[in-house]
Coordinates of C-alpha atoms in Angstrom, one line a residue:
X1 CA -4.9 21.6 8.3
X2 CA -6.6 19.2 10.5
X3 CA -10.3 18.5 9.8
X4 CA -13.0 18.8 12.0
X5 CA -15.9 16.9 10.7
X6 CA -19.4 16.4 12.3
X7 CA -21.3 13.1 11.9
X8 CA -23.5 14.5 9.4
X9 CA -20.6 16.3 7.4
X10 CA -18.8 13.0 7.0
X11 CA -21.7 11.0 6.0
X12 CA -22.7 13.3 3.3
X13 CA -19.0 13.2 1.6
X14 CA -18.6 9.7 2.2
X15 CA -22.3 10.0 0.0
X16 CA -20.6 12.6 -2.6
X17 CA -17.8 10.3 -2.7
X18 CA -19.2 7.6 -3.6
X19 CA -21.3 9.3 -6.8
X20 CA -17.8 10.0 -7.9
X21 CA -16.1 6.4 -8.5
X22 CA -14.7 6.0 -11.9
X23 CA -17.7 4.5 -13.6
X24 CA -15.2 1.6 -14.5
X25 CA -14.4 0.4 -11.2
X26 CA -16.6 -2.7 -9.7
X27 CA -19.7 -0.7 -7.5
X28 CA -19.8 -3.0 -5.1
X29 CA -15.8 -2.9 -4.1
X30 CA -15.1 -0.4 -0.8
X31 CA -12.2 1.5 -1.7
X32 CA -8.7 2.2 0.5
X33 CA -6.8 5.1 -0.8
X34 CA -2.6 4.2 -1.6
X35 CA -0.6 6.1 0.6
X36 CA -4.1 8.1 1.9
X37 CA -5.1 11.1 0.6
X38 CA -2.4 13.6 -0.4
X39 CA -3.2 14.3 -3.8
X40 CA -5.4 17.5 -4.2
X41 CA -7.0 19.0 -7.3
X42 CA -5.7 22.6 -5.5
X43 CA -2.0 22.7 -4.9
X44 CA -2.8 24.5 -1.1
X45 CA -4.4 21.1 -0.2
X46 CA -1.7 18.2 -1.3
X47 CA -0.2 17.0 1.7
X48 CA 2.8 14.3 2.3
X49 CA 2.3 10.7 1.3
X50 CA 2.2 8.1 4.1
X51 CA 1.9 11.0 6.5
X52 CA -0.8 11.5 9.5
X53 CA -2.4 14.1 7.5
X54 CA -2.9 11.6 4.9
X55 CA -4.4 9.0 6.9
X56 CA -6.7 11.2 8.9
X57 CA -7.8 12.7 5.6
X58 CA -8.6 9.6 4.4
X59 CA -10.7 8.3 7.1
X60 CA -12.4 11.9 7.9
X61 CA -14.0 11.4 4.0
X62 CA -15.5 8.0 4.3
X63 CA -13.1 5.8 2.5
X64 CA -12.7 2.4 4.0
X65 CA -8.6 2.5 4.7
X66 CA -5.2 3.3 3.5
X67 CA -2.4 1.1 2.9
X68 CA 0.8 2.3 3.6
X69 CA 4.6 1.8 2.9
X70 CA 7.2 0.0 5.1
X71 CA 10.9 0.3 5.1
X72 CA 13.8 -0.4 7.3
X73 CA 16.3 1.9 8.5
X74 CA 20.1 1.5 9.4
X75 CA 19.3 0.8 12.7
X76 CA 16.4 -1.5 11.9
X77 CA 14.0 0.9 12.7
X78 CA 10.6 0.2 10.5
X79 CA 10.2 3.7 8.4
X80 CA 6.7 4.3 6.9
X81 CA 7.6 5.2 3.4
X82 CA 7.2 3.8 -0.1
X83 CA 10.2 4.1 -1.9
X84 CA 13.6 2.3 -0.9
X85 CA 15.5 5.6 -1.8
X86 CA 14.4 8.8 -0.6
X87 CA 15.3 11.0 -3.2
X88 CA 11.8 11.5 -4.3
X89 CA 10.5 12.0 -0.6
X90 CA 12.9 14.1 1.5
X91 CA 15.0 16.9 0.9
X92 CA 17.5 14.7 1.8
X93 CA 18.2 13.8 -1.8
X94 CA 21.7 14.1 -2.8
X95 CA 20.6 17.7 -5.0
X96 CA 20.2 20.3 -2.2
X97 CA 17.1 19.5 -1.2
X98 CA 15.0 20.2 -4.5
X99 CA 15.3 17.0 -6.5
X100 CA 12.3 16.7 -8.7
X101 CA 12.1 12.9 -9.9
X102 CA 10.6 14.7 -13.4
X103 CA 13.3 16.3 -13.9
X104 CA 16.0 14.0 -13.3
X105 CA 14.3 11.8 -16.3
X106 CA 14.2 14.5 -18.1
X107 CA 17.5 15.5 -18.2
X108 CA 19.4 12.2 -17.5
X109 CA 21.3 13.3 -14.4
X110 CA 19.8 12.5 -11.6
X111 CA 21.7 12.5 -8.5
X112 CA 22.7 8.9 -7.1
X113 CA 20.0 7.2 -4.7
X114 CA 19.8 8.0 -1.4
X115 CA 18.7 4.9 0.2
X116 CA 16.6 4.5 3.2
X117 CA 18.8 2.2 4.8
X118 CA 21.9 4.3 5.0
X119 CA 20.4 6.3 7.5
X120 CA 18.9 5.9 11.1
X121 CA 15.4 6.4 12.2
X122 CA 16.8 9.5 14.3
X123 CA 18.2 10.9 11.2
X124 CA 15.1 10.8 9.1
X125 CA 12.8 11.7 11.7
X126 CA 14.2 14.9 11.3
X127 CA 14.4 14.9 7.0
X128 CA 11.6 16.9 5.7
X129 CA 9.0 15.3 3.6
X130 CA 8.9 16.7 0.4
X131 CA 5.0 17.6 -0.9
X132 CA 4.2 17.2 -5.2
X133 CA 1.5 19.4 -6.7
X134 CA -0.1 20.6 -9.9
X135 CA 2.9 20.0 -12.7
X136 CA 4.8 17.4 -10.8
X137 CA 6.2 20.6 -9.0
X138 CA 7.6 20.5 -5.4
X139 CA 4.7 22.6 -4.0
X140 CA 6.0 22.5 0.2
X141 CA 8.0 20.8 2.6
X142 CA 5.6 21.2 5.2
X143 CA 5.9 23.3 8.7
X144 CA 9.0 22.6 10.7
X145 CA 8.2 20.9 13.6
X146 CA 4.6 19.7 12.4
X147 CA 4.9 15.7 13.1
X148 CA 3.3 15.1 9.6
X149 CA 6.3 16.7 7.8
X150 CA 8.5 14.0 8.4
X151 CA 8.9 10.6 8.2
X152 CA 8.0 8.2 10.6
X153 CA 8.9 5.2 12.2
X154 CA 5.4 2.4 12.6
X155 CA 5.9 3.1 16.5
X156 CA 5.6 6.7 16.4
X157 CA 2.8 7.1 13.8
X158 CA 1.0 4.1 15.4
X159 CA 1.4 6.4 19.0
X160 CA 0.7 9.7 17.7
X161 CA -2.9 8.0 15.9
X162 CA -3.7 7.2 19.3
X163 CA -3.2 10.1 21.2
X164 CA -4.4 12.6 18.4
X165 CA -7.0 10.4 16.6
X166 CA -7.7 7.7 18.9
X167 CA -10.9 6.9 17.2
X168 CA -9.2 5.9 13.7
X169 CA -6.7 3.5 15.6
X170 CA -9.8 1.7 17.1
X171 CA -11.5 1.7 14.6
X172 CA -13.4 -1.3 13.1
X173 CA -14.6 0.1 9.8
X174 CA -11.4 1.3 9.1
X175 CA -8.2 -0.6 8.0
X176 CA -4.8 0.6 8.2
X177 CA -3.3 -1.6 5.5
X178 CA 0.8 -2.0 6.0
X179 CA 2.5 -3.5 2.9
X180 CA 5.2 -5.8 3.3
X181 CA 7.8 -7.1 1.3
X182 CA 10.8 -7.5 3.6
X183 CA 10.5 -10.8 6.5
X184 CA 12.6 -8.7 8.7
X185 CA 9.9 -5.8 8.3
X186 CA 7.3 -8.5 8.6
X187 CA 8.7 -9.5 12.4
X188 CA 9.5 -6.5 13.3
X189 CA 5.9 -4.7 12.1
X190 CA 4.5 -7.5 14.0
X191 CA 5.9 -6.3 17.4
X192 CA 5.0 -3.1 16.1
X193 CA 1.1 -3.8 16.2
X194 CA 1.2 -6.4 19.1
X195 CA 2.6 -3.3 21.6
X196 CA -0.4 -1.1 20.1
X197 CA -2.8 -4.2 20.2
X198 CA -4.8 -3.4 23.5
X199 CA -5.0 0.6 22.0
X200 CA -7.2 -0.5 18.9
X201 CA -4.3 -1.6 16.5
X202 CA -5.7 -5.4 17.0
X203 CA -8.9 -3.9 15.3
X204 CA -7.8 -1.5 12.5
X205 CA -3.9 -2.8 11.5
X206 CA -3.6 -5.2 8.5
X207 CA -0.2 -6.7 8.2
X208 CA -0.5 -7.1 3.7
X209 CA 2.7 -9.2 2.7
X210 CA 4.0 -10.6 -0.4
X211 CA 3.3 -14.1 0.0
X212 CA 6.9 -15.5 -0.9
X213 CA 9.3 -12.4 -0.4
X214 CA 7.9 -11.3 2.7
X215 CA 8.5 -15.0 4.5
X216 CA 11.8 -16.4 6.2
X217 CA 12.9 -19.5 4.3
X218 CA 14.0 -21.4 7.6
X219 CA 10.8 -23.4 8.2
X220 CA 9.8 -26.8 6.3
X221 CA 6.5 -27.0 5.6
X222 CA 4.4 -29.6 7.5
X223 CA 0.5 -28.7 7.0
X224 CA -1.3 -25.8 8.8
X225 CA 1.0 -26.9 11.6
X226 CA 4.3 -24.2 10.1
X227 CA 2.0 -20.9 9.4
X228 CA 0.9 -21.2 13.2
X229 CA 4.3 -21.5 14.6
X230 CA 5.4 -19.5 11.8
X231 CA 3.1 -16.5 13.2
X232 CA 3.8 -17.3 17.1
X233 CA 7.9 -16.9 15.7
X234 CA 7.1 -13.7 14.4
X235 CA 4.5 -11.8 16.3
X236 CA 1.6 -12.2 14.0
X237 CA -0.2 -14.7 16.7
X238 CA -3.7 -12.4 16.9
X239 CA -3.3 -10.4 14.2
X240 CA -4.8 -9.7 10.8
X241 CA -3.0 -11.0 7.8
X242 CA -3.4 -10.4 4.2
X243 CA -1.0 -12.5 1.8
X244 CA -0.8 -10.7 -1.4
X245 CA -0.7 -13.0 -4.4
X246 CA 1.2 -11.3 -7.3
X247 CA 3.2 -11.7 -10.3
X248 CA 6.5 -10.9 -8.8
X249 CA 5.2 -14.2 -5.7
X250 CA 4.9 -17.1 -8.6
X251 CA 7.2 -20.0 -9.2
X252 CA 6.6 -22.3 -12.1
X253 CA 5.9 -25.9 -10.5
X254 CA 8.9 -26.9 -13.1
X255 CA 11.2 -25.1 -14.8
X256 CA 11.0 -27.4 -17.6
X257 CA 9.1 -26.0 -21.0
X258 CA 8.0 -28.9 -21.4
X259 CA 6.6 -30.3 -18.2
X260 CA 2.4 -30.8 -18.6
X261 CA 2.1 -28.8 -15.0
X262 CA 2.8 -25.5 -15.9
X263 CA 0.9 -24.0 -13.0
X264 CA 2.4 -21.2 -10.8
X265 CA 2.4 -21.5 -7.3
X266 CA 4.1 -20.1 -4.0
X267 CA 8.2 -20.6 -3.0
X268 CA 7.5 -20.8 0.6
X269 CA 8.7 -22.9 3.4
X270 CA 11.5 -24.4 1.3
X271 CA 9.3 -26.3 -0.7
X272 CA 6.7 -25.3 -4.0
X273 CA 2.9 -24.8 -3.0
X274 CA 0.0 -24.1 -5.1
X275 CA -1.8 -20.6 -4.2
X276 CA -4.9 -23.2 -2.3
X277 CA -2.4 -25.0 0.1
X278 CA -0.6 -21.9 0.6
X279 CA -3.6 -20.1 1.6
X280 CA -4.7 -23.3 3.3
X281 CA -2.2 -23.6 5.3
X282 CA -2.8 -20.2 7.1
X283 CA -6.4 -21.0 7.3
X284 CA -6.0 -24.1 8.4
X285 CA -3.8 -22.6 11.5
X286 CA -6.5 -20.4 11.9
X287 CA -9.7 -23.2 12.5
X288 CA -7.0 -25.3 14.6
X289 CA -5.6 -22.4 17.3
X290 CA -8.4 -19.7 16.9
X291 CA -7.6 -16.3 18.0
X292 CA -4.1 -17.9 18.8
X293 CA -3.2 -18.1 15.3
X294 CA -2.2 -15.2 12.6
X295 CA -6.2 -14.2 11.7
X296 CA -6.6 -14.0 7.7
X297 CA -10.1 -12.3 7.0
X298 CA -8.6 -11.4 3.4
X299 CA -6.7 -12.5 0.4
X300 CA -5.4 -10.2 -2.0
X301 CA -4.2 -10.8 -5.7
X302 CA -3.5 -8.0 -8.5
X303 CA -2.5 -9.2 -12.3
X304 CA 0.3 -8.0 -14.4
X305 CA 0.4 -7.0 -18.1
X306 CA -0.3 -9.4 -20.4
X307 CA 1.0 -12.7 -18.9
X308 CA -2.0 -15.6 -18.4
X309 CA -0.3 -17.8 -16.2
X310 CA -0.2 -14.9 -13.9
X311 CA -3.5 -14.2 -14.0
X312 CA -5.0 -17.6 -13.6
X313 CA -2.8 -17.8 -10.3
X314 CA -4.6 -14.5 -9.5
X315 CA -8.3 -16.3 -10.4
X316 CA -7.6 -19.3 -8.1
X317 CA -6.6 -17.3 -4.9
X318 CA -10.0 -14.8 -5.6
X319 CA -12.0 -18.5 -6.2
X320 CA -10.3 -19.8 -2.9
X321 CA -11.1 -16.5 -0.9
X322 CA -14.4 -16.8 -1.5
X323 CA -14.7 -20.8 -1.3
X324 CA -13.4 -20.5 2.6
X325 CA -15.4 -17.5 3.6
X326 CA -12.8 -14.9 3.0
X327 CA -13.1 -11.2 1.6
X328 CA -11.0 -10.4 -1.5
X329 CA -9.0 -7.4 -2.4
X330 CA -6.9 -6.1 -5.5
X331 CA -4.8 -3.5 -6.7
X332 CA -5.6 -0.5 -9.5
X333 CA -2.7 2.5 -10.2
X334 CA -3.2 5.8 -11.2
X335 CA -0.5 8.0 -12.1
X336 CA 1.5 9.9 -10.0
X337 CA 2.6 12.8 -11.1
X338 CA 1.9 14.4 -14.5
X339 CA 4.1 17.3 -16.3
X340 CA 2.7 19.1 -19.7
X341 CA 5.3 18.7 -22.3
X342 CA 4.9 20.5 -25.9
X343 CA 1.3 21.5 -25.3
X344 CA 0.0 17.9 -23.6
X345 CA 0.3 16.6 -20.2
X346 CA 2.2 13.3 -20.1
X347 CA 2.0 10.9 -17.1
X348 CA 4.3 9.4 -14.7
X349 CA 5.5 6.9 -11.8
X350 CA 7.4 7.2 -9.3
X351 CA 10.0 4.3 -8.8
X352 CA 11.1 2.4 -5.3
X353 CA 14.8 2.0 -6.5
X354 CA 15.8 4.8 -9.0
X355 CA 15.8 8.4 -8.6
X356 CA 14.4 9.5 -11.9
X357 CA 10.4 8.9 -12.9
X358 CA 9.2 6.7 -15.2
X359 CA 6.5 7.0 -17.7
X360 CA 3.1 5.5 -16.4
X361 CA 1.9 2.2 -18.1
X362 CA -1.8 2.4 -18.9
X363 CA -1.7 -1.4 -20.3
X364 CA -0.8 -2.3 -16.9
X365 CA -3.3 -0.2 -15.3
X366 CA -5.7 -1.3 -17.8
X367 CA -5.2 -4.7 -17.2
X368 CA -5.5 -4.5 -13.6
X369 CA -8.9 -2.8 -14.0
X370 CA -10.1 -5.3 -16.2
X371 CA -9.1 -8.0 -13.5
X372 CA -11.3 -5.6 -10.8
X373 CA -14.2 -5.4 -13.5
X374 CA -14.3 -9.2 -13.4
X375 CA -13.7 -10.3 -10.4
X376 CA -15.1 -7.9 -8.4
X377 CA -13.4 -7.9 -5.0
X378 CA -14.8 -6.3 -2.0
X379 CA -11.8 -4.2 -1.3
X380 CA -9.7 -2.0 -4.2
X381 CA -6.0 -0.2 -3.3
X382 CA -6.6 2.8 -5.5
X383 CA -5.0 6.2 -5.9
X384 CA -7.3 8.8 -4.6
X385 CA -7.7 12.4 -5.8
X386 CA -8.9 14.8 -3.5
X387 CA -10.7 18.0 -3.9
X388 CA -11.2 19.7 -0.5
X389 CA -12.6 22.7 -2.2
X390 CA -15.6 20.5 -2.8
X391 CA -15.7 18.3 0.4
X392 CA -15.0 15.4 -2.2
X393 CA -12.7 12.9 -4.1
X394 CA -12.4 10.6 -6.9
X395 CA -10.2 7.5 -7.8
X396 CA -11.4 8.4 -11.9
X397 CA -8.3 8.4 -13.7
X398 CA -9.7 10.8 -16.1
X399 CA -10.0 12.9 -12.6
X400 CA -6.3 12.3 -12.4
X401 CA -5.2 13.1 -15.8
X402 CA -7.3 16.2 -15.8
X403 CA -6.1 17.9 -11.9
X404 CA -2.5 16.5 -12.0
X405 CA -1.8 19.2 -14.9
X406 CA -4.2 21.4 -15.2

């Protein structure tokens, strides 16, 4: 399953690759495959999301990076995995070990969630990982033993990257993206990196975190003065940061109707800032302390469906990015599983908190793109479709509506 790629091999996918972007998406945006790359337009190729394979995958066909998924455990271990119930992702999954998320939709009786944090690491280091193919079928659960058939904890993937792949760990065109909505997942991921710093992680770990959810509300804010004692608190001192501005992030300035400031800003540090002293702030920590302080090369904002305060909050943190010398980033979803139903394929999503798949929502997608069309960040978070027949991939979603059936 590993690849073995020689310098000229990879170059020439990462060329093939890039002559098969969806025509849609900005040219000029480097893209960082969601979860890796585990989807495969042949069933014998899909691998495990969030899994070694994944990432190695990913960086062995040119893409710039891969954010993946954190979650605690019972024991407070950090889990790399997406959703918060692992119903979807293990066998352990309340249904004998063949719960298809498809089906439980389908039928209306799913099983009841499984969630991540009724368990200990130990426990679901040893849970297999289930693999989805062609159909929204359970194609494999992987070999037993194989590391990449199970889920992880940060600490052990981060370890077994450097002692298998050494080169992606240090690398500096590569990011390993970690998204973050938890502040106890924050700390802890923190530590995480800082033990791995002196290995490479200090070069290729970017700690992505929802800029309200993802921050302790114990610190009043006093200037650029609280993100650099906020990051020495929680082990970010040194490392890369990416707040992720969002519409799930924004607070109204009032929650009056009426009020003429109807801007949306960041709930952080027990007081209301707008998205440029937010950002401020950790920039500002950043020219005071230098490579003492939490380092933000990045800002990253997605928009939802259909809601124009949202998106104007989304506008100013892109503007302020690029007004202070920072890159930009944004989010585009394709589907993630599709199942042909009465002679057509229809598309779905996985969900983080419910056992049973939802229906995929192209006007969300389709408002995201439009937002990547515009602004035209230099980083995308895309789903990436893989064809290792070919020595290719493609983050098209008429790529993904056409292999996750057919």
């Amino acid at each position: 399953m590993k690849l073995s790629l020689n310098k000229f091999s990879k170059c020439l996918m990462a060329a093939v690759a890039t002559a098969l972007l969806a025509p849609s998406l900005a040219s000029a945006s480097h893209l960082v495959a969601h979860r890796g790359i585990f989807h495969d337009a042949t069933d014998r190729w899909n691998l495990p999301e969030n899994s070694f394979f994944a990432i190695q995958r990913a960086y062995d066909m040119g893409l710039k990076g891969v954010e993946l998924d954190l979650r605690l455990s019972s024991d407070g271990q950090v889990m790399v995995t997406h959703d918060q119930i692992a119903n979807r992702t293990t066998r352990d999954d309340f249904a004998g070990g063949n719960y298809n998320p498809i089906d439980g939709a389908l039928s209306g009786r799913p099983p009841g969630a499984h969630w991540v944090d009724k368990d200990n690491a130990h426990h679901w280091q040893n849970t297999k990982l289930k693999v989805y193919g062609k159909n929204g079928q359970i194609v494999n659960w992987g070999a037993d033993g194989d590391f990449s058939s199970y889920m992880q904890t940060l600490d052990g993937l981060l370890g077994y990257l450097n002692a298998n792949r050494g080169d992606i760990l240090r690398s500096r065109d590569f990011m390993i993206i970690l998204d973050i909505q938890d502040p106890n997942i924050l700390q802890k991921a923190g530590q995480i990196v800082q033990n791995w710093a002196s290995r490479g992680a200090r070069n290729s770990v970017y700690l992505k975190f929802f800029a309200s959810k993802a921050l302790f509300n114990d610190t009043r804010y006093n200037g650029a003065d609280t993100c650099y004692q906020y990051a020495w608190h929680n082990h970010l001192n040194g490392l890369k940061i990416i707040p992720q501005i969002n519409d799930g992030e924004l607070t109204a300035y009032s929650n009056d109707p009426e009020a003429e400031n109807d801007d949306r800003g960041i709930a952080a540090f027990q007081t209301w800032l707008s998205i440029p002293d937010f950002l401020g702030c950790w920039a500002g920590a950043q020219a005071q302390h230098n490579d003492n302080a939490a380092q933000m090369p990045i800002v990253s904002a997605s928009v939802p469906w259909n809601d124009s305060n949202a998106t104007k909050a989304a506008w100013e943190a892109i503007n302020w990015a690029r007004h202070n010398g920072r890159q930009t980033m944004s989010i585009v979803p394709n589907p993630d599983a599709g199942r042909r139903e009465g002679g057509s394929c229809k598309y779905y999503t996985w969900q983080s908190t419910d056992p049973r798949a939802a229906g995929f929502n192209f006007n969300a997608r389709q408002a995201k793109q439009n937002f990547v069309n515009s602004a035209n960040p230099d980083y995308v978070i895309i789903d990436i479709m893989g064809d290792m027949n070919h020595s290719q991939w493609s983050s098209s979603l008429s790529d993904f509506q056409r292999d996750l059936c057919n």
